[in-house]
Short mmCIF file of C-alpha atoms in Angstrom, two decimals:
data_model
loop_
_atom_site.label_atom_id
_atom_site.label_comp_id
_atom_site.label_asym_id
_atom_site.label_seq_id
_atom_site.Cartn_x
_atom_site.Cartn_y
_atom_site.Cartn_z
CA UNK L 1410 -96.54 118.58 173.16
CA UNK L 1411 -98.91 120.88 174.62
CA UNK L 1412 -100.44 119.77 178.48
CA UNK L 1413 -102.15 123.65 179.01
CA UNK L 1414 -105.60 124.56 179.80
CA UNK L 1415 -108.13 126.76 178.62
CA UNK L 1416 -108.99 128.60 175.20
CA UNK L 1417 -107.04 131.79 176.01
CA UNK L 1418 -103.12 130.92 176.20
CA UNK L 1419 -100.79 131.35 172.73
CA UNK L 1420 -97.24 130.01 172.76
CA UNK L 1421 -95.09 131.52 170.99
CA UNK L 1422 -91.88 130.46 169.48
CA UNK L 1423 -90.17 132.43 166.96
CA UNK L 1424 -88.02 130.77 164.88
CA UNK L 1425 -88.57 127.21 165.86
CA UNK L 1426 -87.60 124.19 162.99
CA UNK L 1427 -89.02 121.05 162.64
CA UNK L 1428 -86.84 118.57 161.19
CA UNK L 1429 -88.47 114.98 161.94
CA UNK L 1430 -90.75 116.87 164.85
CA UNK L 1431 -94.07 116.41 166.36
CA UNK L 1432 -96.39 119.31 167.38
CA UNK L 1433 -98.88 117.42 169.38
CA UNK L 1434 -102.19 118.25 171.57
CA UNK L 1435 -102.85 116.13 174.26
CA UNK L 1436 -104.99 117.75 176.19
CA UNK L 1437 -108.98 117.83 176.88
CA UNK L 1438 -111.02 118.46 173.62
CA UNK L 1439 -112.35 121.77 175.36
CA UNK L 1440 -109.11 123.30 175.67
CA UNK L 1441 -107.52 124.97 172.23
CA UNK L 1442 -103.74 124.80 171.50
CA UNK L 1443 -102.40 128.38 169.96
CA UNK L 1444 -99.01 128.12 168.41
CA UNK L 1445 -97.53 131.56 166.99
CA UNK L 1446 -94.11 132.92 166.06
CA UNK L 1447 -92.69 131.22 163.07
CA UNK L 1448 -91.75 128.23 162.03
CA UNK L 1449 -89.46 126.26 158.99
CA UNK L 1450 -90.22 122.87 158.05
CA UNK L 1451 -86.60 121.67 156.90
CA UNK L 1452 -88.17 117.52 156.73
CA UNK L 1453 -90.90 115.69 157.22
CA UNK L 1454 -93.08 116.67 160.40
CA UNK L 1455 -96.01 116.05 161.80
CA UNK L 1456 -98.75 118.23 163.56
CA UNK L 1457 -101.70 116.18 165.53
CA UNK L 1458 -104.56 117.25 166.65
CA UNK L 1459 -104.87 114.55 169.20
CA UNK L 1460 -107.01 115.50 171.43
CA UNK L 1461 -108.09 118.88 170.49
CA UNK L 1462 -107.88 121.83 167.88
CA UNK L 1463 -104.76 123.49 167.20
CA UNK L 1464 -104.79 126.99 165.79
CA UNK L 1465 -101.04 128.21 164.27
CA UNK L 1466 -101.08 132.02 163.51
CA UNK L 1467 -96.91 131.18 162.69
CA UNK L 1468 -96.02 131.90 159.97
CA UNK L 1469 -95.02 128.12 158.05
CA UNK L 1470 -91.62 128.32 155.95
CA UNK L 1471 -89.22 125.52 154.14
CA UNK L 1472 -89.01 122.71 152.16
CA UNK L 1473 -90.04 120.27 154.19
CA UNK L 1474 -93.54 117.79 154.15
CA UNK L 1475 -95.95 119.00 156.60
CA UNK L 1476 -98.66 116.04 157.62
CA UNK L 1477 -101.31 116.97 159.60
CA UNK L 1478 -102.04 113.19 161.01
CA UNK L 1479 -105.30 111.40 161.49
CA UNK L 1480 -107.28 111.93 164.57
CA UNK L 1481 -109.28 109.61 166.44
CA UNK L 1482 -112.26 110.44 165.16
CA UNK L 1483 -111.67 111.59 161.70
CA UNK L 1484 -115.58 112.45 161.63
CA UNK L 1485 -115.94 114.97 163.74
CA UNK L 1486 -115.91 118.30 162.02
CA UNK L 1487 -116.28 120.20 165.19
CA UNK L 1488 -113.19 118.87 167.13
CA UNK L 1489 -108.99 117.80 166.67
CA UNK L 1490 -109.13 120.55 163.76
CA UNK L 1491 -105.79 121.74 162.68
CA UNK L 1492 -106.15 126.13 161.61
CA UNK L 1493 -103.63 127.32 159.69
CA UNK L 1494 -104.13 131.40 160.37
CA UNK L 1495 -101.04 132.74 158.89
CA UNK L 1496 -99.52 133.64 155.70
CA UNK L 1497 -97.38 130.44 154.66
CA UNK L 1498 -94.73 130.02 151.93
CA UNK L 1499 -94.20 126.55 152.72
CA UNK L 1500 -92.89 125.05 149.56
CA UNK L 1501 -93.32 121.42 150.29
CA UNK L 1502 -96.50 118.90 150.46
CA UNK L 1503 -99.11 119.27 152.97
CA UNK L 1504 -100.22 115.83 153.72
CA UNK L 1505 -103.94 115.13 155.41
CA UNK L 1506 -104.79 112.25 157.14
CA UNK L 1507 -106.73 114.60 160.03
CA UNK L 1508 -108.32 117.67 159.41
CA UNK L 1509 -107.08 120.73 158.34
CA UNK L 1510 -108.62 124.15 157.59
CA UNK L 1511 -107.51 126.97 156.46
CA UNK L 1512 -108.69 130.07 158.05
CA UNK L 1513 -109.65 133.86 156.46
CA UNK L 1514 -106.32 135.37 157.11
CA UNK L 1515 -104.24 131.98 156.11
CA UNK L 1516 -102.39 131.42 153.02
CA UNK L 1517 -100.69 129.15 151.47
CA UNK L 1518 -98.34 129.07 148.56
CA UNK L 1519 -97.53 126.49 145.60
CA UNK L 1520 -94.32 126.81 143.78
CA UNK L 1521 -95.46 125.82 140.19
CA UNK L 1522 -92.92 124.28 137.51
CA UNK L 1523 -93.56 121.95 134.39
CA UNK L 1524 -95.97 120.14 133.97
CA UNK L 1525 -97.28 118.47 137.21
CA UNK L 1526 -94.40 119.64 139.20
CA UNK L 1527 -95.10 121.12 141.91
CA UNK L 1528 -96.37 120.78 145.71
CA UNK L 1529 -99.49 119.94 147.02
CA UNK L 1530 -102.30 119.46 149.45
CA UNK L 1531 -103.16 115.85 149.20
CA UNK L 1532 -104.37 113.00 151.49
CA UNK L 1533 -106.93 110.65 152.40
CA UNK L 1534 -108.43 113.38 155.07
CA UNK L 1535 -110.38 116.01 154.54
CA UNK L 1536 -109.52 119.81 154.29
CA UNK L 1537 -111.64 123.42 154.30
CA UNK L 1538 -109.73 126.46 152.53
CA UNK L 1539 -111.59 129.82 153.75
CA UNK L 1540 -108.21 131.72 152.69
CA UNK L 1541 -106.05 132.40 149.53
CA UNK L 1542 -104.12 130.55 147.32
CA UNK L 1543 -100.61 132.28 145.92
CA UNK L 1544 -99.40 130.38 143.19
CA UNK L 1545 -95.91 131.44 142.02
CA UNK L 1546 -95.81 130.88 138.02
CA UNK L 1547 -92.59 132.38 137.94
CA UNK L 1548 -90.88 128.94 136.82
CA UNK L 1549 -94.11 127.70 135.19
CA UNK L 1550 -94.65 125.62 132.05
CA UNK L 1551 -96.91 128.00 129.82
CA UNK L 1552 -98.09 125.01 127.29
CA UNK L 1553 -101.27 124.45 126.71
CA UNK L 1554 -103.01 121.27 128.09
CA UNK L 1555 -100.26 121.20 131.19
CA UNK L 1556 -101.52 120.83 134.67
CA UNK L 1557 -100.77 120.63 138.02
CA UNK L 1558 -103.11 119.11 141.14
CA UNK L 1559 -103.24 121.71 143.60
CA UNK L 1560 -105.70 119.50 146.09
CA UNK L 1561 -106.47 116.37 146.30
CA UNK L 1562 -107.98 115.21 149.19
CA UNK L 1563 -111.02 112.71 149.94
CA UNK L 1564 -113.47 115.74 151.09
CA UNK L 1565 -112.59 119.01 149.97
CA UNK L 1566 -114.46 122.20 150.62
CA UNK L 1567 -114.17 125.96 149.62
CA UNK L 1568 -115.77 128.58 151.69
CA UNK L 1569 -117.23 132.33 150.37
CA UNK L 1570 -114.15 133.89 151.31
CA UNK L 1571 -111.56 131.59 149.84
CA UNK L 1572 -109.37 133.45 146.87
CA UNK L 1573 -106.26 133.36 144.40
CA UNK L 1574 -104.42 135.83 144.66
CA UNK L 1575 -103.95 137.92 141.42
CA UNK L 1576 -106.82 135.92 139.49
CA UNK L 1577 -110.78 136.49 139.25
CA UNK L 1578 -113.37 133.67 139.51
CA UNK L 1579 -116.43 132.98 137.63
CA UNK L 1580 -118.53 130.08 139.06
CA UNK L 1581 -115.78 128.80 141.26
CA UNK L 1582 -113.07 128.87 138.40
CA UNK L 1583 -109.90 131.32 139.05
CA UNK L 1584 -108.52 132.97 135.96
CA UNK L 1585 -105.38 134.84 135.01
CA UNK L 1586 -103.97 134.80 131.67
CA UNK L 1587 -103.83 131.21 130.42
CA UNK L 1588 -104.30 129.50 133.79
CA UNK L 1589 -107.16 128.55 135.54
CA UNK L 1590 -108.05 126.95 138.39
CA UNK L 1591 -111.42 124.97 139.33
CA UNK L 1592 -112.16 124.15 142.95
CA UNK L 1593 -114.52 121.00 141.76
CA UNK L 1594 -110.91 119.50 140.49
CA UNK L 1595 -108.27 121.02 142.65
CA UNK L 1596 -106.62 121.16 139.04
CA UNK L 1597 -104.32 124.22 138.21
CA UNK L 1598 -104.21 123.95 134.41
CA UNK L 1599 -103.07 126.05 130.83
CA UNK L 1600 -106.26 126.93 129.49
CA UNK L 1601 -106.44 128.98 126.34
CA UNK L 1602 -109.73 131.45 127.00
CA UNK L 1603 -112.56 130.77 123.86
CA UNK L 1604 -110.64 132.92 120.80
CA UNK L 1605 -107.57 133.08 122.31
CA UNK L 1606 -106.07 131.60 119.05
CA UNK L 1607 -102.36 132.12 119.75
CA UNK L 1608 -102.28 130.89 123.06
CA UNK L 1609 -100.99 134.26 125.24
CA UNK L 1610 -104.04 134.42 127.72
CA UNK L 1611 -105.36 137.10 125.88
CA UNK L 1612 -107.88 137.30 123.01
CA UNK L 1613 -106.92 140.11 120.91
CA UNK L 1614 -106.47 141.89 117.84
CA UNK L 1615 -103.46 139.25 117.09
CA UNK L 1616 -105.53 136.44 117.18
CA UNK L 1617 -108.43 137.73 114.56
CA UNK L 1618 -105.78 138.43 112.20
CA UNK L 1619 -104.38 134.97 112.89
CA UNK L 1620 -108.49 133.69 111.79
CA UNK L 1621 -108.67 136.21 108.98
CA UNK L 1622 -105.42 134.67 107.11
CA UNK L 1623 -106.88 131.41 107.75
CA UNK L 1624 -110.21 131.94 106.66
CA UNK L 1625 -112.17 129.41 105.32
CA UNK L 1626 -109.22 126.98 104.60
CA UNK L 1627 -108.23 123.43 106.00
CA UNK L 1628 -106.44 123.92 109.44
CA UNK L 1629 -104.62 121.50 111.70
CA UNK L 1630 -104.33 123.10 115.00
CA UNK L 1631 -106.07 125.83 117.36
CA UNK L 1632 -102.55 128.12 116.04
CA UNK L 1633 -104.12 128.49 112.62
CA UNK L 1634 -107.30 129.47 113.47
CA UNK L 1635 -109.13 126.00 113.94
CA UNK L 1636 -111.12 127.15 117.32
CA UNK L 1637 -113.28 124.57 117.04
CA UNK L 1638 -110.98 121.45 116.06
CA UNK L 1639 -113.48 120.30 112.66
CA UNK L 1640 -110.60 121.40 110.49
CA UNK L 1641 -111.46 124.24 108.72
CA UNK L 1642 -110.99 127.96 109.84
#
């Protein structure tokens, strides 16, 4: 629970778990709670901006849910924000009843496995990502159609300098290889690019030789050519 005063002071506490805890402002609105260090969620816990903004430049690790609870008054986009400023591999869901934001030199990370597995910033709050996204595809379903929710929250918002690490946007839609991911969803997804016949991410030499076997002839599926799914290459 933090009692200080002022926007100046940062605690910090390396290596400090929270299994079941409560990080807590209860201080005056004016004065600005700075956690640093490093911290692992290892179960649920709860940071509240009670009473003012909290601003964690720790690093966030674990397993563990993460809620960042409501405020007492959930309207106010000026005060009782919660900043996440540092690079986070947290692994389980962050929920949002509060506020949360995500400033230019946060990060967070979701671990992404079949299809809709995977965690998650969700909530009936609302949050503001101005910093990257990692997602780790390492154990990641590669069929097309599959898709994960990424954010789902009742008022998201994505600033100029928000990014995904490793893809490249086009009108708010992050690419790389076969998945994509559109900030007016919050929806990771397997997306085969237009002519990408085979599926790979890529549209290639493979895939016109894939439409030249096919040409002209009944097809079933986008594998045989049929880009356009009226049944004929």
């Amino acid at each position: 629970m933090y009692k200080g005063q002022s926007n100046t002071g940062v605690i910090t506490i390396n290596d400090l778990v929270l299994a079941g805890g409560h990080i807590a402002h209860q201080n005056g609105t004016g004065d600005l709670f700075q956690l640093a260090g490093n911290i692992s969620v290892t179960a649920p816990s709860t940071v509240d901006a009670k009473q003012g903004n909290i601003e964690i430049s720790s690093a966030i690790s674990g397993s563990g849910d993460l809620t960042i609870a409501a405020t007492d008054n959930n309207a106010d986009a000026t005060q009782r924000i919660v900043t996440l400023l540092g690079e986070n591999t947290l692994t389980g869901n962050v929920n949002v009843s509060g506020k949360l934001r995500l400033g230019t030199t946060g990060s967070l990370t979701f671990d992404i496995g079949s299809n809709g597995v995977n965690n998650a910033v969700v909530g009936t709050g609302w949050a503001e990502f101005n910093g990257v996204f990692h997602f780790d595809l390492t154990g990641a379903s590669s069929t097309l159609g599959d898709s994960w929710t990424i954010v789902d929250v009742a008022a998201p918002s994505f600033g100029s300098s928000f990014g995904v690490a490793g893809f490249t946007e086009i009108n708010d839609v992050w690419t790389s290889g076969m998945y994509r991911f559109a900030e007016s969803t919050g929806i990771l997804s397997v997306s085969a690019a237009p002519g990408d016949v085979n599926g790979d991410g890529f549209v290639n030499d493979v895939d016109y030789q894939i439409i030249l076997a096919h040409l002209e002839q009944p097809a079933s599926s986008r594998g045989e050519g049929d880009l356009n799914g009226d049944g004929v290459v």
